[in-house]
Amino acid sequence: MYLTGNDKPSYRTIINFKNEYGSLIEEVLVLTIGVAREAGMVKLNDLAIDSTTIKANSSSSSIIKENNLELARKIIKEGKETDIIEDEKYGDKRGDEVPQDLTLKKKIKKLIKKVTTEEECVDEESIVFTKKEVEKLDHVYEELEKIKETHENKDKEFSISLTDPEARWMKNKKGKIEQSLNIQNIVDVEEGIILKSEVVQDPTDHHQLPIQIEGLKEILENDLKETNILADNGYNTSKSAKYLHDNDLNGFMPNRAQTSAKKNKIKKFSKAQFQYNIEKNTYTCPNNRILPYKKTYDIDGKKRKVFYTKDCKNCQYKEECTPHSNYRIISHYSTNYQDLMSQKNG
């Protein structure tokens, strides 16, 4: 708006510009960071990585099921019951604005109904698709295949948005599952300069820290070994902790107990009040009793260490701590890398 003198471009103009000059936009961000570094505004002392989930340009009326998408593409490719026309006839529109005032999903429903039923009420005319719409269906199908490749349950019936096929089902801050995008940001803490911003399809932050930090190292041409990397509990996984350790990076990520402590949600005898000693491989309870290591279980490929002491039956706080058992059992799920991280975090 500043560059155009408050002359606001149309939606289509913005999309066309972003599609055509996306690489230049990235270059401008890198140049901006360079200017900020020369001005002393980027110190690289402390970097914070965080994410935000934004709702996609998608509604329930734009969601299509996998079988309907596949059937529609098959019918169109075979040229049955459809006409395909040049988009120029309808001008430069967004792609979800279509002839006959029908959305793309309504066209697909009408097409499937016409092919799969013998009702006389169904129009005999061919259903018109623009070439852009056909290309869009191909793109939506490609995104659907990506979802299926990464999903554990291959037999599940998948669905996808026609208006924003890059979006994925994610949980928002209110706990509602909706079509969304995950934006990862890395900021230099001192001046609040954004050093990296990327839209990803991962519904969680669990795998993002190594990806984002490696990308930033490439942009800055800096190994970041003198930098403190700050992230919240969502990034604290064994993979992230190992990455920081193996690359000799200073990472600070709280575990669940530390996060709960900050929010004042810890009860007197909750697990968070039991202190783990990484050197001795023991826990100490709030009454200063030692819980030694007993054994390790392997559950779904994940290791679970078990700690307990039979001294609990003589403890004055037994009824508060473990009223329904003879002794308190503490299960430890963290890896050695996460334990080292927690110890460093204090």
mmCIF file of C-alpha atoms in Angstrom:
data_model
loop_
_atom_site.group_PDB
_atom_site.id
_atom_site.type_symbol
_atom_site.label_atom_id
_atom_site.label_comp_id
_atom_site.label_asym_id
_atom_site.label_seq_id
_atom_site.Cartn_x
_atom_site.Cartn_y
_atom_site.Cartn_z
ATOM 1 C CA MET A 1 0.000 0.000 0.000
ATOM 2 C CA TYR A 2 2.898 2.357 0.772
ATOM 3 C CA LEU A 3 4.658 1.649 -2.525
ATOM 4 C CA THR A 4 1.481 2.040 -4.578
ATOM 5 C CA GLY A 5 0.333 5.248 -2.901
ATOM 6 C CA ASN A 6 -2.530 3.482 -1.122
ATOM 7 C CA ASP A 7 -3.772 2.074 -4.423
ATOM 8 C CA LYS A 8 -4.915 -1.385 -3.298
ATOM 9 C CA PRO A 9 -4.296 -4.181 -5.826
ATOM 10 C CA SER A 10 -6.904 -6.868 -6.371
ATOM 11 C CA TYR A 11 -6.688 -10.345 -4.879
ATOM 12 C CA ARG A 12 -5.760 -11.837 -8.247
ATOM 13 C CA THR A 13 -2.976 -9.277 -8.784
ATOM 14 C CA ILE A 14 -1.426 -10.128 -5.429
ATOM 15 C CA ILE A 15 -1.618 -13.881 -6.069
ATOM 16 C CA ASN A 16 -0.134 -13.519 -9.536
ATOM 17 C CA PHE A 17 2.719 -11.400 -8.135
ATOM 18 C CA LYS A 18 3.468 -13.888 -5.347
ATOM 19 C CA ASN A 19 3.413 -16.829 -7.740
ATOM 20 C CA GLU A 20 5.619 -15.107 -10.317
ATOM 21 C CA TYR A 21 8.088 -13.389 -7.981
ATOM 22 C CA GLY A 22 8.080 -15.661 -4.908
ATOM 23 C CA SER A 23 11.840 -16.231 -5.107
ATOM 24 C CA LEU A 24 12.454 -12.464 -5.282
ATOM 25 C CA ILE A 25 10.364 -11.919 -2.144
ATOM 26 C CA GLU A 26 12.616 -14.404 -0.336
ATOM 27 C CA GLU A 27 15.708 -12.591 -1.629
ATOM 28 C CA VAL A 28 14.361 -9.267 -0.348
ATOM 29 C CA LEU A 29 13.901 -10.766 3.133
ATOM 30 C CA VAL A 30 17.527 -11.974 3.094
ATOM 31 C CA LEU A 31 18.703 -8.516 1.970
ATOM 32 C CA THR A 32 16.656 -6.931 4.748
ATOM 33 C CA ILE A 33 18.397 -9.149 7.299
ATOM 34 C CA GLY A 34 21.779 -8.132 5.835
ATOM 35 C CA VAL A 35 20.951 -4.444 6.207
ATOM 36 C CA ALA A 36 19.775 -5.023 9.787
ATOM 37 C CA ARG A 37 23.023 -6.846 10.629
ATOM 38 C CA GLU A 38 25.113 -3.993 9.206
ATOM 39 C CA ALA A 39 23.092 -1.550 11.303
ATOM 40 C CA GLY A 40 23.809 -3.579 14.441
ATOM 41 C CA MET A 41 20.175 -4.572 14.877
ATOM 42 C CA VAL A 42 20.851 -8.313 14.563
ATOM 43 C CA LYS A 43 23.204 -9.481 17.327
ATOM 44 C CA LEU A 44 22.497 -13.244 17.206
ATOM 45 C CA ASN A 45 22.877 -13.473 20.987
ATOM 46 C CA ASP A 46 19.425 -14.951 21.557
ATOM 47 C CA LEU A 47 17.094 -16.358 18.930
ATOM 48 C CA ALA A 48 13.501 -17.381 19.623
ATOM 49 C CA ILE A 49 11.631 -19.864 17.459
ATOM 50 C CA ASP A 50 7.872 -20.058 17.713
ATOM 51 C CA SER A 51 4.872 -20.873 15.595
ATOM 52 C CA THR A 52 1.339 -19.751 15.012
ATOM 53 C CA THR A 53 -1.514 -21.664 13.415
ATOM 54 C CA ILE A 54 -3.756 -19.703 11.065
ATOM 55 C CA LYS A 55 -7.050 -20.811 9.586
ATOM 56 C CA ALA A 56 -6.831 -21.564 5.895
ATOM 57 C CA ASN A 57 -8.985 -20.028 3.176
ATOM 58 C CA SER A 58 -11.271 -23.003 3.495
ATOM 59 C CA SER A 59 -14.791 -23.776 4.652
ATOM 60 C CA SER A 60 -16.874 -26.914 4.975
ATOM 61 C CA SER A 61 -18.421 -26.152 1.590
ATOM 62 C CA SER A 62 -14.994 -26.419 -0.056
ATOM 63 C CA ILE A 63 -14.007 -29.788 1.448
ATOM 64 C CA ILE A 64 -14.162 -32.731 -0.942
ATOM 65 C CA LYS A 65 -13.771 -36.421 -0.163
ATOM 66 C CA GLU A 66 -11.102 -38.515 -1.838
ATOM 67 C CA ASN A 67 -13.469 -40.825 -3.751
ATOM 68 C CA ASN A 68 -15.482 -37.888 -5.186
ATOM 69 C CA LEU A 69 -12.304 -36.131 -6.290
ATOM 70 C CA GLU A 70 -10.980 -39.242 -8.020
ATOM 71 C CA LEU A 71 -14.302 -39.943 -9.735
ATOM 72 C CA ALA A 72 -14.665 -36.352 -10.976
ATOM 73 C CA ARG A 73 -11.131 -36.317 -12.399
ATOM 74 C CA LYS A 74 -11.760 -39.634 -14.145
ATOM 75 C CA ILE A 75 -15.011 -38.403 -15.753
ATOM 76 C CA ILE A 76 -13.409 -35.141 -16.875
ATOM 77 C CA LYS A 77 -10.319 -36.878 -18.302
ATOM 78 C CA GLU A 78 -12.571 -39.223 -20.295
ATOM 79 C CA GLY A 79 -14.509 -36.216 -21.598
ATOM 80 C CA LYS A 80 -17.885 -37.583 -20.562
ATOM 81 C CA GLU A 81 -20.775 -35.308 -19.599
ATOM 82 C CA THR A 82 -18.429 -32.276 -19.494
ATOM 83 C CA ASP A 83 -17.187 -29.386 -21.584
ATOM 84 C CA ILE A 84 -13.834 -27.723 -20.996
ATOM 85 C CA ILE A 85 -13.495 -24.100 -22.039
ATOM 86 C CA GLU A 86 -10.783 -21.462 -22.125
ATOM 87 C CA ASP A 87 -10.652 -19.285 -19.014
ATOM 88 C CA GLU A 88 -10.302 -16.105 -21.050
ATOM 89 C CA LYS A 89 -14.027 -16.262 -21.780
ATOM 90 C CA TYR A 90 -14.678 -15.389 -18.134
ATOM 91 C CA GLY A 91 -11.862 -12.947 -17.574
ATOM 92 C CA ASP A 92 -9.120 -13.010 -14.961
ATOM 93 C CA LYS A 93 -10.919 -14.430 -11.953
ATOM 94 C CA ARG A 94 -9.769 -16.297 -8.888
ATOM 95 C CA GLY A 95 -10.543 -19.853 -9.954
ATOM 96 C CA ASP A 96 -13.304 -20.493 -7.436
ATOM 97 C CA GLU A 97 -15.489 -17.990 -9.309
ATOM 98 C CA VAL A 98 -17.034 -20.063 -12.071
ATOM 99 C CA PRO A 99 -19.669 -19.932 -14.807
ATOM 100 C CA GLN A 100 -23.334 -20.515 -13.995
ATOM 101 C CA ASP A 101 -22.720 -19.226 -10.450
ATOM 102 C CA LEU A 102 -21.606 -22.722 -9.415
ATOM 103 C CA THR A 103 -18.656 -23.300 -7.126
ATOM 104 C CA LEU A 104 -16.182 -25.959 -8.138
ATOM 105 C CA LYS A 105 -17.496 -28.343 -5.501
ATOM 106 C CA LYS A 106 -21.102 -27.857 -6.658
ATOM 107 C CA LYS A 107 -20.039 -28.589 -10.218
ATOM 108 C CA ILE A 108 -18.384 -31.811 -9.078
ATOM 109 C CA LYS A 109 -21.461 -32.875 -7.103
ATOM 110 C CA LYS A 110 -23.682 -32.129 -10.077
ATOM 111 C CA LEU A 111 -21.376 -34.070 -12.398
ATOM 112 C CA ILE A 112 -21.232 -37.130 -10.117
ATOM 113 C CA LYS A 113 -25.006 -37.074 -9.643
ATOM 114 C CA LYS A 114 -25.534 -36.918 -13.389
ATOM 115 C CA VAL A 115 -23.256 -39.890 -14.041
ATOM 116 C CA THR A 116 -24.312 -42.101 -11.134
ATOM 117 C CA THR A 117 -28.102 -41.572 -11.177
ATOM 118 C CA GLU A 118 -30.859 -41.906 -13.708
ATOM 119 C CA GLU A 119 -33.110 -39.225 -12.257
ATOM 120 C CA GLU A 120 -34.963 -37.218 -14.883
ATOM 121 C CA CYS A 121 -34.593 -34.039 -12.825
ATOM 122 C CA VAL A 122 -30.893 -33.926 -13.550
ATOM 123 C CA ASP A 123 -29.984 -31.464 -16.308
ATOM 124 C CA GLU A 124 -29.097 -33.018 -19.652
ATOM 125 C CA GLU A 125 -26.633 -30.253 -20.529
ATOM 126 C CA SER A 126 -22.907 -30.853 -20.265
ATOM 127 C CA ILE A 127 -21.304 -29.386 -17.159
ATOM 128 C CA VAL A 128 -18.756 -26.701 -17.970
ATOM 129 C CA PHE A 129 -15.283 -26.638 -16.423
ATOM 130 C CA THR A 130 -12.638 -24.053 -17.204
ATOM 131 C CA LYS A 131 -9.092 -25.174 -17.957
ATOM 132 C CA LYS A 132 -7.925 -23.549 -14.717
ATOM 133 C CA GLU A 133 -10.421 -25.628 -12.779
ATOM 134 C CA VAL A 134 -9.170 -28.837 -14.390
ATOM 135 C CA GLU A 135 -5.581 -27.851 -13.536
ATOM 136 C CA LYS A 136 -6.716 -27.037 -10.009
ATOM 137 C CA LEU A 137 -8.254 -30.485 -9.567
ATOM 138 C CA ASP A 138 -4.941 -32.008 -10.636
ATOM 139 C CA HIS A 139 -3.114 -29.884 -8.074
ATOM 140 C CA VAL A 140 -5.612 -30.798 -5.342
ATOM 141 C CA TYR A 141 -5.125 -34.457 -6.182
ATOM 142 C CA GLU A 142 -1.326 -34.094 -5.919
ATOM 143 C CA GLU A 143 -1.704 -32.546 -2.453
ATOM 144 C CA LEU A 144 -4.063 -35.339 -1.436
ATOM 145 C CA GLU A 145 -1.451 -37.910 -2.473
ATOM 146 C CA LYS A 146 1.099 -36.123 -0.243
ATOM 147 C CA ILE A 147 -1.288 -36.406 2.709
ATOM 148 C CA LYS A 148 -1.803 -40.115 2.091
ATOM 149 C CA GLU A 149 1.942 -40.763 1.809
ATOM 150 C CA THR A 150 2.647 -39.323 5.259
ATOM 151 C CA HIS A 151 -0.408 -40.756 7.029
ATOM 152 C CA GLU A 152 -0.120 -43.977 9.038
ATOM 153 C CA ASN A 153 -3.628 -45.229 8.212
ATOM 154 C CA LYS A 154 -3.610 -45.856 4.453
ATOM 155 C CA ASP A 155 -7.193 -47.203 4.510
ATOM 156 C CA LYS A 156 -8.658 -43.974 5.866
ATOM 157 C CA GLU A 157 -11.010 -41.959 3.637
ATOM 158 C CA PHE A 158 -9.222 -38.660 3.204
ATOM 159 C CA SER A 159 -10.607 -35.220 2.458
ATOM 160 C CA ILE A 160 -9.067 -31.974 1.241
ATOM 161 C CA SER A 161 -9.969 -28.347 0.580
ATOM 162 C CA LEU A 162 -10.570 -27.242 -3.001
ATOM 163 C CA THR A 163 -9.857 -23.588 -2.213
ATOM 164 C CA ASP A 164 -6.675 -24.145 -0.161
ATOM 165 C CA PRO A 165 -5.329 -27.648 -0.884
ATOM 166 C CA GLU A 166 -1.979 -26.899 0.800
ATOM 167 C CA ALA A 167 -3.791 -26.630 4.161
ATOM 168 C CA ARG A 168 -3.915 -29.530 6.617
ATOM 169 C CA TRP A 169 -6.185 -30.496 9.514
ATOM 170 C CA MET A 170 -4.729 -28.898 12.664
ATOM 171 C CA LYS A 171 -5.862 -28.113 16.184
ATOM 172 C CA ASN A 172 -6.207 -24.402 16.924
ATOM 173 C CA LYS A 173 -5.676 -22.713 20.307
ATOM 174 C CA LYS A 174 -9.292 -23.384 21.261
ATOM 175 C CA GLY A 175 -8.832 -27.108 20.634
ATOM 176 C CA LYS A 176 -10.917 -27.116 17.464
ATOM 177 C CA ILE A 177 -9.710 -29.130 14.459
ATOM 178 C CA GLU A 178 -9.867 -27.120 11.244
ATOM 179 C CA GLN A 179 -8.057 -26.638 7.953
ATOM 180 C CA SER A 180 -5.004 -24.552 8.831
ATOM 181 C CA LEU A 181 -1.399 -23.674 8.070
ATOM 182 C CA ASN A 182 1.521 -23.651 10.504
ATOM 183 C CA ILE A 183 3.758 -20.565 10.328
ATOM 184 C CA GLN A 184 7.266 -20.968 11.765
ATOM 185 C CA ASN A 185 9.111 -17.776 12.758
ATOM 186 C CA ILE A 186 12.634 -17.191 14.061
ATOM 187 C CA VAL A 187 13.266 -13.810 15.682
ATOM 188 C CA ASP A 188 16.375 -12.074 16.999
ATOM 189 C CA VAL A 189 15.234 -11.344 20.537
ATOM 190 C CA GLU A 190 17.067 -8.068 21.152
ATOM 191 C CA GLU A 191 15.432 -5.981 18.415
ATOM 192 C CA GLY A 192 12.603 -8.309 17.381
ATOM 193 C CA ILE A 193 13.887 -8.646 13.803
ATOM 194 C CA ILE A 194 12.308 -11.576 11.933
ATOM 195 C CA LEU A 195 15.134 -13.648 10.484
ATOM 196 C CA LYS A 196 13.105 -16.460 8.976
ATOM 197 C CA SER A 197 9.441 -17.088 8.324
ATOM 198 C CA GLU A 198 8.058 -20.179 6.652
ATOM 199 C CA VAL A 199 4.638 -21.731 6.139
ATOM 200 C CA VAL A 200 4.675 -25.491 6.775
ATOM 201 C CA GLN A 201 2.080 -28.259 6.637
ATOM 202 C CA ASP A 202 3.223 -30.018 9.796
ATOM 203 C CA PRO A 203 0.336 -29.856 12.335
ATOM 204 C CA THR A 204 2.793 -29.803 15.279
ATOM 205 C CA ASP A 205 6.187 -28.237 16.035
ATOM 206 C CA HIS A 206 7.770 -31.555 17.041
ATOM 207 C CA HIS A 207 9.986 -31.916 13.954
ATOM 208 C CA GLN A 208 10.493 -28.290 13.012
ATOM 209 C CA LEU A 209 13.445 -27.090 15.111
ATOM 210 C CA PRO A 210 16.232 -28.849 13.130
ATOM 211 C CA ILE A 211 14.593 -27.881 9.824
ATOM 212 C CA GLN A 212 14.194 -24.210 10.713
ATOM 213 C CA ILE A 213 17.605 -23.773 12.336
ATOM 214 C CA GLU A 214 19.404 -25.412 9.392
ATOM 215 C CA GLY A 215 17.533 -23.101 7.033
ATOM 216 C CA LEU A 216 18.541 -20.060 9.081
ATOM 217 C CA LYS A 217 22.197 -21.145 9.214
ATOM 218 C CA GLU A 218 22.186 -21.238 5.429
ATOM 219 C CA ILE A 219 20.616 -17.770 5.165
ATOM 220 C CA LEU A 220 22.991 -16.182 7.695
ATOM 221 C CA GLU A 221 26.072 -18.207 6.705
ATOM 222 C CA ASN A 222 26.658 -18.628 10.428
ATOM 223 C CA ASP A 223 26.973 -21.824 12.485
ATOM 224 C CA LEU A 224 25.091 -20.172 15.420
ATOM 225 C CA LYS A 225 27.366 -21.892 17.966
ATOM 226 C CA GLU A 226 27.628 -18.669 19.990
ATOM 227 C CA THR A 227 23.850 -18.165 19.976
ATOM 228 C CA ASN A 228 21.204 -19.170 22.508
ATOM 229 C CA ILE A 229 18.252 -20.847 20.804
ATOM 230 C CA LEU A 230 14.990 -20.505 22.732
ATOM 231 C CA ALA A 231 11.913 -22.614 22.038
ATOM 232 C CA ASP A 232 8.801 -23.716 23.918
ATOM 233 C CA ASN A 233 7.814 -27.204 25.035
ATOM 234 C CA GLY A 234 6.257 -28.030 21.667
ATOM 235 C CA TYR A 235 9.744 -28.300 20.131
ATOM 236 C CA ASN A 236 11.179 -30.415 22.964
ATOM 237 C CA THR A 237 11.516 -33.846 21.399
ATOM 238 C CA SER A 238 14.325 -36.392 21.530
ATOM 239 C CA LYS A 239 15.130 -35.625 17.872
ATOM 240 C CA SER A 240 15.410 -31.861 18.523
ATOM 241 C CA ALA A 241 17.498 -32.357 21.664
ATOM 242 C CA LYS A 242 19.851 -34.724 19.826
ATOM 243 C CA TYR A 243 20.186 -32.257 16.952
ATOM 244 C CA LEU A 244 21.201 -29.449 19.326
ATOM 245 C CA HIS A 245 23.637 -31.714 21.166
ATOM 246 C CA ASP A 246 25.261 -33.150 18.004
ATOM 247 C CA ASN A 247 25.674 -29.680 16.460
ATOM 248 C CA ASP A 248 27.038 -28.144 19.665
ATOM 249 C CA LEU A 249 24.224 -25.575 19.798
ATOM 250 C CA ASN A 250 22.977 -23.839 22.934
ATOM 251 C CA GLY A 251 19.324 -24.804 23.107
ATOM 252 C CA PHE A 252 16.836 -24.004 25.838
ATOM 253 C CA MET A 253 13.533 -25.877 25.694
ATOM 254 C CA PRO A 254 11.472 -26.544 28.846
ATOM 255 C CA ASN A 255 10.008 -29.987 29.444
ATOM 256 C CA ARG A 256 6.387 -30.445 30.488
ATOM 257 C CA ALA A 257 7.188 -30.235 34.178
ATOM 258 C CA GLN A 258 9.077 -26.962 33.753
ATOM 259 C CA THR A 259 6.263 -25.549 31.648
ATOM 260 C CA SER A 260 3.707 -26.518 34.300
ATOM 261 C CA ALA A 261 5.857 -24.996 37.028
ATOM 262 C CA LYS A 262 5.904 -21.677 35.194
ATOM 263 C CA LYS A 263 2.110 -21.757 35.009
ATOM 264 C CA ASN A 264 1.838 -22.613 38.734
ATOM 265 C CA LYS A 265 -0.052 -25.805 37.950
ATOM 266 C CA ILE A 266 2.135 -28.186 39.955
ATOM 267 C CA LYS A 267 0.610 -29.876 42.996
ATOM 268 C CA LYS A 268 2.758 -30.796 45.985
ATOM 269 C CA PHE A 269 3.184 -34.470 45.070
ATOM 270 C CA SER A 270 2.819 -34.309 41.287
ATOM 271 C CA LYS A 271 5.513 -35.933 39.175
ATOM 272 C CA ALA A 272 6.999 -32.505 38.433
ATOM 273 C CA GLN A 273 8.005 -32.226 42.113
ATOM 274 C CA PHE A 274 10.185 -35.346 41.841
ATOM 275 C CA GLN A 275 13.695 -34.265 40.882
ATOM 276 C CA TYR A 276 15.686 -36.360 38.420
ATOM 277 C CA ASN A 277 19.453 -36.746 38.900
ATOM 278 C CA ILE A 278 21.004 -37.560 35.527
ATOM 279 C CA GLU A 279 24.424 -38.554 36.956
ATOM 280 C CA LYS A 280 23.037 -40.988 39.548
ATOM 281 C CA ASN A 281 20.007 -42.004 37.459
ATOM 282 C CA THR A 282 17.658 -41.588 40.426
ATOM 283 C CA TYR A 283 14.644 -39.510 41.435
ATOM 284 C CA THR A 284 14.247 -37.641 44.708
ATOM 285 C CA CYS A 285 10.729 -37.183 46.072
ATOM 286 C CA PRO A 286 9.437 -34.025 47.826
ATOM 287 C CA ASN A 287 10.207 -35.739 51.175
ATOM 288 C CA ASN A 288 13.840 -36.276 50.121
ATOM 289 C CA ARG A 289 13.496 -40.046 49.673
ATOM 290 C CA ILE A 290 15.553 -41.577 46.861
ATOM 291 C CA LEU A 291 13.720 -43.531 44.149
ATOM 292 C CA PRO A 292 16.336 -45.750 42.453
ATOM 293 C CA TYR A 293 16.122 -46.990 38.871
ATOM 294 C CA LYS A 294 14.418 -50.404 38.632
ATOM 295 C CA LYS A 295 13.892 -51.389 34.981
ATOM 296 C CA THR A 296 13.151 -50.233 31.442
ATOM 297 C CA TYR A 297 10.139 -51.017 29.270
ATOM 298 C CA ASP A 298 9.961 -50.721 25.496
ATOM 299 C CA ILE A 299 6.504 -49.451 24.480
ATOM 300 C CA ASP A 300 5.860 -48.883 20.765
ATOM 301 C CA GLY A 301 9.570 -48.362 20.187
ATOM 302 C CA LYS A 302 9.886 -45.826 23.016
ATOM 303 C CA LYS A 303 11.883 -46.474 26.166
ATOM 304 C CA ARG A 304 10.247 -45.988 29.555
ATOM 305 C CA LYS A 305 12.398 -46.099 32.686
ATOM 306 C CA VAL A 306 10.734 -46.985 35.981
ATOM 307 C CA PHE A 307 11.791 -45.674 39.415
ATOM 308 C CA TYR A 308 10.353 -46.508 42.844
ATOM 309 C CA THR A 309 11.209 -47.279 46.459
ATOM 310 C CA LYS A 310 9.351 -49.430 48.956
ATOM 311 C CA ASP A 311 10.151 -46.877 51.674
ATOM 312 C CA CYS A 312 6.865 -45.172 50.770
ATOM 313 C CA LYS A 313 4.894 -47.300 53.243
ATOM 314 C CA ASN A 314 6.763 -45.620 56.144
ATOM 315 C CA CYS A 315 6.421 -42.085 54.780
ATOM 316 C CA GLN A 316 4.223 -39.586 56.646
ATOM 317 C CA TYR A 317 2.929 -38.246 53.333
ATOM 318 C CA LYS A 318 1.936 -41.590 51.830
ATOM 319 C CA GLU A 319 -1.818 -40.862 51.880
ATOM 320 C CA GLU A 320 -1.252 -37.604 50.038
ATOM 321 C CA CYS A 321 1.283 -38.957 47.572
ATOM 322 C CA THR A 322 0.169 -42.518 46.754
ATOM 323 C CA PRO A 323 -2.991 -43.449 48.674
ATOM 324 C CA HIS A 324 -4.004 -46.329 46.403
ATOM 325 C CA SER A 325 -0.671 -48.112 46.134
ATOM 326 C CA ASN A 326 2.043 -49.364 48.459
ATOM 327 C CA TYR A 327 4.641 -47.214 46.737
ATOM 328 C CA ARG A 328 4.894 -44.395 44.201
ATOM 329 C CA ILE A 329 6.134 -45.313 40.716
ATOM 330 C CA ILE A 330 7.734 -42.650 38.522
ATOM 331 C CA SER A 331 7.936 -43.320 34.781
ATOM 332 C CA HIS A 332 10.646 -41.521 32.855
ATOM 333 C CA TYR A 333 10.149 -41.061 29.088
ATOM 334 C CA SER A 334 12.864 -38.551 28.188
ATOM 335 C CA THR A 335 16.039 -39.498 26.335
ATOM 336 C CA ASN A 336 19.518 -38.669 27.627
ATOM 337 C CA TYR A 337 19.632 -35.683 25.287
ATOM 338 C CA GLN A 338 16.389 -34.308 26.718
ATOM 339 C CA ASP A 339 17.665 -34.942 30.249
ATOM 340 C CA LEU A 340 20.789 -32.915 29.507
ATOM 341 C CA MET A 341 18.585 -30.159 28.048
ATOM 342 C CA SER A 342 16.361 -30.088 31.146
ATOM 343 C CA GLN A 343 19.389 -29.955 33.433
ATOM 344 C CA LYS A 344 20.791 -27.016 31.482
ATOM 345 C CA ASN A 345 17.434 -25.258 31.612
ATOM 346 C CA GLY A 346 17.514 -25.537 35.368
#
